[in-house]
Short mmCIF file of C-alpha atoms in Angstrom, two decimals:
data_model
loop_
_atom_site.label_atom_id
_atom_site.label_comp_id
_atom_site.label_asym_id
_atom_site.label_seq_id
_atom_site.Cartn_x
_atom_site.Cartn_y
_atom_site.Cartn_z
CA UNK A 1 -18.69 33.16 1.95
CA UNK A 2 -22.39 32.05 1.87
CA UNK A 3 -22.98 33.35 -1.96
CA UNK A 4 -19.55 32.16 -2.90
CA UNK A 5 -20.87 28.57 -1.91
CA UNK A 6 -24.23 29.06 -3.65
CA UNK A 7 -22.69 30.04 -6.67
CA UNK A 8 -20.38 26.98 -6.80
CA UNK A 9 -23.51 24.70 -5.86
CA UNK A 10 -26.64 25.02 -5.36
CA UNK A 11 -28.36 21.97 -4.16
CA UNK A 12 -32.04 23.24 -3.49
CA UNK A 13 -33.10 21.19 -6.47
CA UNK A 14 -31.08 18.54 -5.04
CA UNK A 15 -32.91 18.31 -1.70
CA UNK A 16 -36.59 18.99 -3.31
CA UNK A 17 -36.36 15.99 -6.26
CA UNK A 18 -34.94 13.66 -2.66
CA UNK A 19 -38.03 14.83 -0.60
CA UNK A 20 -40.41 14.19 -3.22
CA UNK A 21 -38.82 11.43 -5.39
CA UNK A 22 -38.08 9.45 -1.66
CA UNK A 23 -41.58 10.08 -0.02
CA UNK A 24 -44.11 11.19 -2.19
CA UNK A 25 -47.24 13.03 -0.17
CA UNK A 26 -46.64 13.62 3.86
CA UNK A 27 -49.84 13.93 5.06
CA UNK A 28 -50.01 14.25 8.69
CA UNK A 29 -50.47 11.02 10.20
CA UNK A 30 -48.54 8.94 7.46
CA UNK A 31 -45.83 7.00 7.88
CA UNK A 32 -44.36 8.65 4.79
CA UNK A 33 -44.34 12.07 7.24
CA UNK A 34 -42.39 10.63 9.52
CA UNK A 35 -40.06 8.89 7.69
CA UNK A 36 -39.03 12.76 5.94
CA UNK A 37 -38.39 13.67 9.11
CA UNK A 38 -36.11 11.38 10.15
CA UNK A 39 -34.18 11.49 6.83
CA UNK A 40 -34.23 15.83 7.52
CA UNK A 41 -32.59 14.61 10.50
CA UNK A 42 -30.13 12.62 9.37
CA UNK A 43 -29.31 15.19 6.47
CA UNK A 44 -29.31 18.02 8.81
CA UNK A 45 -26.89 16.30 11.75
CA UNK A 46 -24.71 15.37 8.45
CA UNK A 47 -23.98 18.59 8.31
CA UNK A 48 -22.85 18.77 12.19
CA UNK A 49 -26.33 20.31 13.61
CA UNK A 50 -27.69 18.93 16.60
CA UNK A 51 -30.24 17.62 15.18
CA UNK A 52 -33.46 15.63 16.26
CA UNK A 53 -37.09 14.79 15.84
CA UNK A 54 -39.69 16.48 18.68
CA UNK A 55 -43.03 15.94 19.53
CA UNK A 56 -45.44 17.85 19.52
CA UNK A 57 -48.97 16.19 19.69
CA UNK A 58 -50.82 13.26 18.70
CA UNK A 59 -53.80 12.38 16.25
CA UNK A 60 -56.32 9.63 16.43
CA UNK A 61 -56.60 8.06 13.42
CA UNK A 62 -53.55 8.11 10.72
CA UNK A 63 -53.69 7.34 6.83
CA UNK A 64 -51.90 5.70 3.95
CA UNK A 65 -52.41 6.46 0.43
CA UNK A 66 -51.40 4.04 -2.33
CA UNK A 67 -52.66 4.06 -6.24
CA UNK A 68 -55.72 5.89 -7.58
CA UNK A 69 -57.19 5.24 -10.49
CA UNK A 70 -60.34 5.39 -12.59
CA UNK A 71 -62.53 4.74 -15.58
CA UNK A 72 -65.48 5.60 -17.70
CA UNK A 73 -67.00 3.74 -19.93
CA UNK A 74 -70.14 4.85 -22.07
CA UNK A 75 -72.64 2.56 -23.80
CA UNK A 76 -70.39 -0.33 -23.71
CA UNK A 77 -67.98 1.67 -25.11
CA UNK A 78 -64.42 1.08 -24.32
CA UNK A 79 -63.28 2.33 -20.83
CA UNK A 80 -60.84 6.10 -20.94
CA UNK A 81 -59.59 7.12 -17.82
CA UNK A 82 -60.40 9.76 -15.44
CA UNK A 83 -58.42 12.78 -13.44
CA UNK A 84 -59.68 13.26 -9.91
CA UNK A 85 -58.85 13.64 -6.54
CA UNK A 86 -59.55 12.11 -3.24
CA UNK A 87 -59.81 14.02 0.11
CA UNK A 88 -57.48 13.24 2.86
CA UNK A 89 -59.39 10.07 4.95
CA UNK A 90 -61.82 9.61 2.63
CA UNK A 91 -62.83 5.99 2.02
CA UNK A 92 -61.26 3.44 -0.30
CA UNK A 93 -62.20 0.92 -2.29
CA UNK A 94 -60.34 -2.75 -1.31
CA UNK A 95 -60.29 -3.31 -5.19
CA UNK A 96 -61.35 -2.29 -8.44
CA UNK A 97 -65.68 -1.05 -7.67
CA UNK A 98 -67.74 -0.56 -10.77
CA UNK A 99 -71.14 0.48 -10.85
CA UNK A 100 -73.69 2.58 -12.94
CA UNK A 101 -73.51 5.67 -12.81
CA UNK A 102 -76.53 8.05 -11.85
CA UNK A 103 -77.35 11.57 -11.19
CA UNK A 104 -78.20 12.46 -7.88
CA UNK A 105 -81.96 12.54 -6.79
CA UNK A 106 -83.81 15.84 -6.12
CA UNK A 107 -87.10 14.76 -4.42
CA UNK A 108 -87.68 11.95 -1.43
CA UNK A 109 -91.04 11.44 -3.03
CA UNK A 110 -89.73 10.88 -6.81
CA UNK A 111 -86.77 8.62 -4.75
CA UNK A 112 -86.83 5.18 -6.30
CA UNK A 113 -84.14 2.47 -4.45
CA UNK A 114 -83.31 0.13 -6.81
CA UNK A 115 -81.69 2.75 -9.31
CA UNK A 116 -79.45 3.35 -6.87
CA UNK A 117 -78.28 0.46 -5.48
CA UNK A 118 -74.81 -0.60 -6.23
CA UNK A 119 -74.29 2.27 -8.27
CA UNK A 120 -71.83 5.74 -8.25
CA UNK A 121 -74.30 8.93 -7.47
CA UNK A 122 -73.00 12.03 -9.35
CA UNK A 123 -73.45 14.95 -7.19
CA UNK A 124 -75.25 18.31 -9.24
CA UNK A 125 -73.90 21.67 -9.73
CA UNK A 126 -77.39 22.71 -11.27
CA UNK A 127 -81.13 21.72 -10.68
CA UNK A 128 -80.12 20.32 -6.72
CA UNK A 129 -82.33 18.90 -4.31
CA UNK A 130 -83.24 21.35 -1.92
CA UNK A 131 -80.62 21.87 1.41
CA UNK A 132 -83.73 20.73 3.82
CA UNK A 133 -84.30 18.31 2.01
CA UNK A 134 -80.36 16.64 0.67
CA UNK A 135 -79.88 15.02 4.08
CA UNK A 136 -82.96 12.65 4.41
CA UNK A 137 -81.95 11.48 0.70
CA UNK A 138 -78.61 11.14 2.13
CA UNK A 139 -79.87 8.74 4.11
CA UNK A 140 -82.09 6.93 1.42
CA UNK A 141 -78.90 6.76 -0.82
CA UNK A 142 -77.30 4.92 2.16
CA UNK A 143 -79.70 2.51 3.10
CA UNK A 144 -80.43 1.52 -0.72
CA UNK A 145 -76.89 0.33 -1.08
CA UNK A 146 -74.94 3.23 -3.55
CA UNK A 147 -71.36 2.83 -4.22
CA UNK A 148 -69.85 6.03 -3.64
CA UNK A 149 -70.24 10.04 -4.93
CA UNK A 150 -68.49 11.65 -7.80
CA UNK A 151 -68.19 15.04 -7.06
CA UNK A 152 -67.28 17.88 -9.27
CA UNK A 153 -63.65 18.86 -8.08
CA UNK A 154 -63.50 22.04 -10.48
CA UNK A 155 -60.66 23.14 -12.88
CA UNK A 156 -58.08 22.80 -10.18
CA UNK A 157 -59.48 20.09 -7.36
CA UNK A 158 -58.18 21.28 -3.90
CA UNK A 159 -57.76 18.58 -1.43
CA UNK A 160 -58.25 19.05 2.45
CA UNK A 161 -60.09 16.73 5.03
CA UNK A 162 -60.26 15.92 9.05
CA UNK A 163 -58.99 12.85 10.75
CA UNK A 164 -61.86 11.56 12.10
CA UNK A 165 -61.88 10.86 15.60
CA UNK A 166 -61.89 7.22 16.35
CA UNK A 167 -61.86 3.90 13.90
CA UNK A 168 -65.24 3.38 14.19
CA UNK A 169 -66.00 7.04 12.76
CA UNK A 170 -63.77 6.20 9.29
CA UNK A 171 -65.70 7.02 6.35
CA UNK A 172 -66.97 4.16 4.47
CA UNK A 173 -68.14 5.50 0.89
CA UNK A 174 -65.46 6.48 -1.38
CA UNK A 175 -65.62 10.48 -2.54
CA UNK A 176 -63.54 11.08 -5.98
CA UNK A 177 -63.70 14.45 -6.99
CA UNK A 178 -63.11 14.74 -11.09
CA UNK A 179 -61.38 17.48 -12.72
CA UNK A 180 -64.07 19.85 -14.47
CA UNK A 181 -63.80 18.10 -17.93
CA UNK A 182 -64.54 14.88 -17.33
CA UNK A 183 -66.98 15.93 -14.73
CA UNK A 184 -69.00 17.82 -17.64
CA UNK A 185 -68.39 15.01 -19.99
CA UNK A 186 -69.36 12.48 -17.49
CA UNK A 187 -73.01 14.50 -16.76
CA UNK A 188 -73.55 15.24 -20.66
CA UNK A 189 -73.58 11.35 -21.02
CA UNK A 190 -76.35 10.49 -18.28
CA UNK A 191 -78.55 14.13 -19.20
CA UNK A 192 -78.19 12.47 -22.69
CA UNK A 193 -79.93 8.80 -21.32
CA UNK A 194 -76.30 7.09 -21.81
CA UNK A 195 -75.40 4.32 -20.22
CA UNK A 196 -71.99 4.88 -18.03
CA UNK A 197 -69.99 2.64 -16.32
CA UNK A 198 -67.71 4.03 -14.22
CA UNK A 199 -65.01 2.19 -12.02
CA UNK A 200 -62.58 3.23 -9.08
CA UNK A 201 -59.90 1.47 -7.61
CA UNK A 202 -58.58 3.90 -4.20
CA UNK A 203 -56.06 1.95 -2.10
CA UNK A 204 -56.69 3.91 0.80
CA UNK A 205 -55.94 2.32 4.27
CA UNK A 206 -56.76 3.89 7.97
CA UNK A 207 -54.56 2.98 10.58
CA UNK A 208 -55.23 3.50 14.43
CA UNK A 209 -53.99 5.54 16.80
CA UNK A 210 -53.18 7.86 18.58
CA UNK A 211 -50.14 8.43 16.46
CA UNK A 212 -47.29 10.65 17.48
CA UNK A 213 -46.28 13.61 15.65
CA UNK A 214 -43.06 15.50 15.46
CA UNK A 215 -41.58 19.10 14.09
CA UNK A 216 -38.16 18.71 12.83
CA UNK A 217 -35.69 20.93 15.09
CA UNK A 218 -31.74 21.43 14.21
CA UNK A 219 -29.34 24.14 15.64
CA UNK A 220 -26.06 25.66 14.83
CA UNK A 221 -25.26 26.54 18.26
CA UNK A 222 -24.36 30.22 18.53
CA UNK A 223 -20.60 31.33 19.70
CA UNK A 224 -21.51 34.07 22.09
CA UNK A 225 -25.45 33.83 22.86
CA UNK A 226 -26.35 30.13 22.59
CA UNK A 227 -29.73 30.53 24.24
CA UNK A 228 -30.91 33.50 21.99
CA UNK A 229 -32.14 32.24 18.33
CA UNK A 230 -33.13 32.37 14.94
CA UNK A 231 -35.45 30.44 13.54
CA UNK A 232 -35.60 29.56 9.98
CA UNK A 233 -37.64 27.02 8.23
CA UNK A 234 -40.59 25.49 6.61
CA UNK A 235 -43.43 23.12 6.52
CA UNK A 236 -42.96 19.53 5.93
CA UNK A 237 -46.47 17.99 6.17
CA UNK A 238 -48.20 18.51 2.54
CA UNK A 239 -51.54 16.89 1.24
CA UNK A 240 -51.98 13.77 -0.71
CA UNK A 241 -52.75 14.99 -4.44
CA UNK A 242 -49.14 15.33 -4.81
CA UNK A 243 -46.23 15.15 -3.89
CA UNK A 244 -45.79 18.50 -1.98
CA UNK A 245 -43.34 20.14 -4.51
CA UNK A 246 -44.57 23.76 -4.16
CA UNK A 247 -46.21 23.42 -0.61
CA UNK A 248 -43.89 22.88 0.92
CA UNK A 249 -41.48 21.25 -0.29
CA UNK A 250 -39.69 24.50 -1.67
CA UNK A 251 -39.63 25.99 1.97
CA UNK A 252 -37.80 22.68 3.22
CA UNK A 253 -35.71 22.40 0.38
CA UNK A 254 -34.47 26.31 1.08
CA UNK A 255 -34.19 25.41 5.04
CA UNK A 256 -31.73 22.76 4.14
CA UNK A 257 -29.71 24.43 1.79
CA UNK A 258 -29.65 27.67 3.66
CA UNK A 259 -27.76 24.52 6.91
CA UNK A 260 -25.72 23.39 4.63
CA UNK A 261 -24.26 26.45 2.83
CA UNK A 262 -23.96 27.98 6.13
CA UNK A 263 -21.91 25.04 7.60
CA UNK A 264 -20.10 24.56 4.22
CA UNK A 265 -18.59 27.89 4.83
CA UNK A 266 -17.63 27.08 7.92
CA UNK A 267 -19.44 30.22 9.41
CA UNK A 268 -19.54 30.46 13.22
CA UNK A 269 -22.82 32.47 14.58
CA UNK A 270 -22.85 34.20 17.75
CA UNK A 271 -26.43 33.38 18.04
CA UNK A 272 -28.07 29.91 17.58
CA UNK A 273 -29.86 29.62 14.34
CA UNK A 274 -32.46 26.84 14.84
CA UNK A 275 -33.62 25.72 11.63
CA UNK A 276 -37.16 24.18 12.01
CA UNK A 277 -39.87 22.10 9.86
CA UNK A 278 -43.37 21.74 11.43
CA UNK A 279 -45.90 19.09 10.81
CA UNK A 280 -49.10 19.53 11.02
CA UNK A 281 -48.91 23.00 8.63
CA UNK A 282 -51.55 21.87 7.07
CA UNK A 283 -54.73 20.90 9.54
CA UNK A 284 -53.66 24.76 11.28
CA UNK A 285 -50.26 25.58 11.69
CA UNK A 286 -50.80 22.85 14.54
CA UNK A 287 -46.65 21.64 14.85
CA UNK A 288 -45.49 25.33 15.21
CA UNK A 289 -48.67 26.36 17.46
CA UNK A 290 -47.16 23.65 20.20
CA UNK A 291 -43.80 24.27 19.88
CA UNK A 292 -44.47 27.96 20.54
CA UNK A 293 -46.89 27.01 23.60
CA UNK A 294 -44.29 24.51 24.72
CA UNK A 295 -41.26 27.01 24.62
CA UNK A 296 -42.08 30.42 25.92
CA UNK A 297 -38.48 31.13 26.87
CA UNK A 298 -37.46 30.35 23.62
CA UNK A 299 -40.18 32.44 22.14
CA UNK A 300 -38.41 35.25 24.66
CA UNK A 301 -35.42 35.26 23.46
CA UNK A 302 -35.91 35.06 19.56
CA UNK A 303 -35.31 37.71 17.28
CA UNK A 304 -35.97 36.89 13.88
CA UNK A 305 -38.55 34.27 12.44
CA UNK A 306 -37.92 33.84 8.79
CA UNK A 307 -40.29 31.06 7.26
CA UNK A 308 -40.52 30.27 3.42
CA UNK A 309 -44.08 28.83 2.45
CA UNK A 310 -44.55 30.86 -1.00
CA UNK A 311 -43.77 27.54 -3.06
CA UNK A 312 -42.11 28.73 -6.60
CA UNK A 313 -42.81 32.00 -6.46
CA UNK A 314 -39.52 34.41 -6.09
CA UNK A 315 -38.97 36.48 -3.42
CA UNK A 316 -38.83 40.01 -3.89
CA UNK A 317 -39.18 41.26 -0.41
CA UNK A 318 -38.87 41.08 2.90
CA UNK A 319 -41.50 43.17 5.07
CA UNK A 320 -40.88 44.28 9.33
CA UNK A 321 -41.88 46.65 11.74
CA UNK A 322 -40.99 50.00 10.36
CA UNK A 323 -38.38 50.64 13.24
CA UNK A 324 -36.08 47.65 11.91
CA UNK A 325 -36.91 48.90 8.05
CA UNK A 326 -32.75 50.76 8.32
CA UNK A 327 -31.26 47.29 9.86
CA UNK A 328 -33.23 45.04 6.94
CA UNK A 329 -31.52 47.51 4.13
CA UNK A 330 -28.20 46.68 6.07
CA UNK A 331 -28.69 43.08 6.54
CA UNK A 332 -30.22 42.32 3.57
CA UNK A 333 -27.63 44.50 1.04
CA UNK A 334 -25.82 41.47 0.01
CA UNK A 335 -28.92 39.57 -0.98
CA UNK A 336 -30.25 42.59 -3.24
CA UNK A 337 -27.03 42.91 -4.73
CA UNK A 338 -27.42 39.09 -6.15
CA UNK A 339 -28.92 40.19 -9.14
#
């Protein structure tokens, strides 16, 4: 009944082009997260779950993201943009901030002030100052007023970061990391005595705390053992470089579709199957860690955890203990038989 459903109408596009369209990045903290899960919610009890939003922790410091953009200009020349991106609460900019740029220094005693005030240091890959030496010019770079660093962010910039603790610990120097060609383009200018301009405009804003976190949780209710479960689901957190397509928006996408095309065939399970997204995924599996600390009897009587965070790769397995490897074959016949 399931595949005959699926193979009328498949809305796991459907769902992921909502999520992403609708919310963009939910990074943990954002108000963007939370508003995903509440629409999960309402998408899920739609569907007659019993569906609702739990908590599961709190974090000190949250953060929007609004439009990046940036510019580099050589010799006068007229300004081309620049791909980068920005680490998760990492500093803005309140406004378009142009400076010079310059290369990072390598020696205190060679350090000269005023050729870095008010402009963008450019962080090395080769010829760096020494690690003993990088934090006390640091701390020059600070005190004589640059803009920001321009980092290298390589051919495929990764984004991560850490909430910091309290307000008064935000970062204040904005961080953009440029993909590896205009990094090397931007360096072959100033190791060839050019003159570049470059300018940043990062509407970054921190918001304070604490702010309240949830994990998504919807059941069918089972028939015959309501308090022993199956949990299937996803991640719905994602960083802010994107709009969490393939992580994870594909394993919420799935999760949905798998509630609905159950309950559209009007299937009736004798256990509950709780269908679950976590926040937090991202910072260390933090949502699902308190759940399963908060729930040991639930923990207890689960059998089967199936969670989908492989983004758009297919899935051509399914792996278990080698004592359930007969009861997989069984189960899992009608799914191998798909194609």
């Amino acid at each position: 009944a399931v595949i005959a459903q699926a193979a009328e109408a498949n809305h796991v596009h459907d769902h992921l082009v909502e999520l992403t369209g609708t919310f963009g990045h939910r990074l943990t903290g954002s108000s963007t997260l939370t508003a995903a899960g509440e629409w999960a919610v309402e998408r899920f009890a739609g569907w007659g779950l019993d569906a609702r939003l739990e908590p599961w922790g709190e974090i000190p410091v949250g953060y929007e993201l609004g439009a990046e953009s940036g510019s580099l200009a050589v010799d006068g020349g007229e300004a081309t943009p620049l791909t980068f991106v920005t680490m998760a609460w990492s500093a803005g900019t309140e406004g378009p901030l142009s400076g010079p740029a310059v290369l990072e220094p390598v020696t205190v005693e060679d350090f000269d002030a005023d050729a870095f005030a008010g402009a963008w240091v450019v962080r090395r890959l080769k010829d760096r100052p020494a690690s003993d030496v990088r934090g006390e010019l640091n701390e020059l770079l600070k005190q004589a007023g640059m803009l920001g660093e321009v980092r290298n962010g390589g051919r495929n910039p990764v984004v991560g970061g850490r909430w910091p603790s309290s307000m008064d610990e935000v970062p204040t120097r904005p961080s953009p990391r440029l993909v590896q060609a205009d990094y090397d383009r931007l360096v072959e200018a100033l190791e060839a005595d050019a003159a570049v301009e470059l300018t940043f405009d990062l509407e970054h804003t921190f918001v304070e705390g604490p702010i309240e976190q949830y994990n998504v949780v919807a059941d069918l209710v089972g028939s015959e053992f309501p308090d022993e479960y199956v949990i299937v689901g996803g991640h719905l957190d994602s960083w802010t470089a994107a709009v969490g397509a393939q992580d994870n928006g594909t394993g919420v996408s799935t999760t949905l579709e798998a509630a609905r095309l159950i309950t559209a065939a009007g299937i009736q399970p004798r256990r509950t199957i709780r269908f679950m997204l976590w926040g937090g995924e991202e910072q260390g599996l933090l949502g699902a860690q308190a759940y399963a600390k908060a729930n040991p009897e639930v923990l207890e009587k689960t059998s089967a955890v199936l969670v989908h965070d492989g983004g758009g790769n297919y899935l051509s397995s399914i792996s278990g203990p080698e004592a359930l490897i007969d009861d997989l074959r069984k189960v899992f016949t009608p799914v191998t038989d798909l194609s």
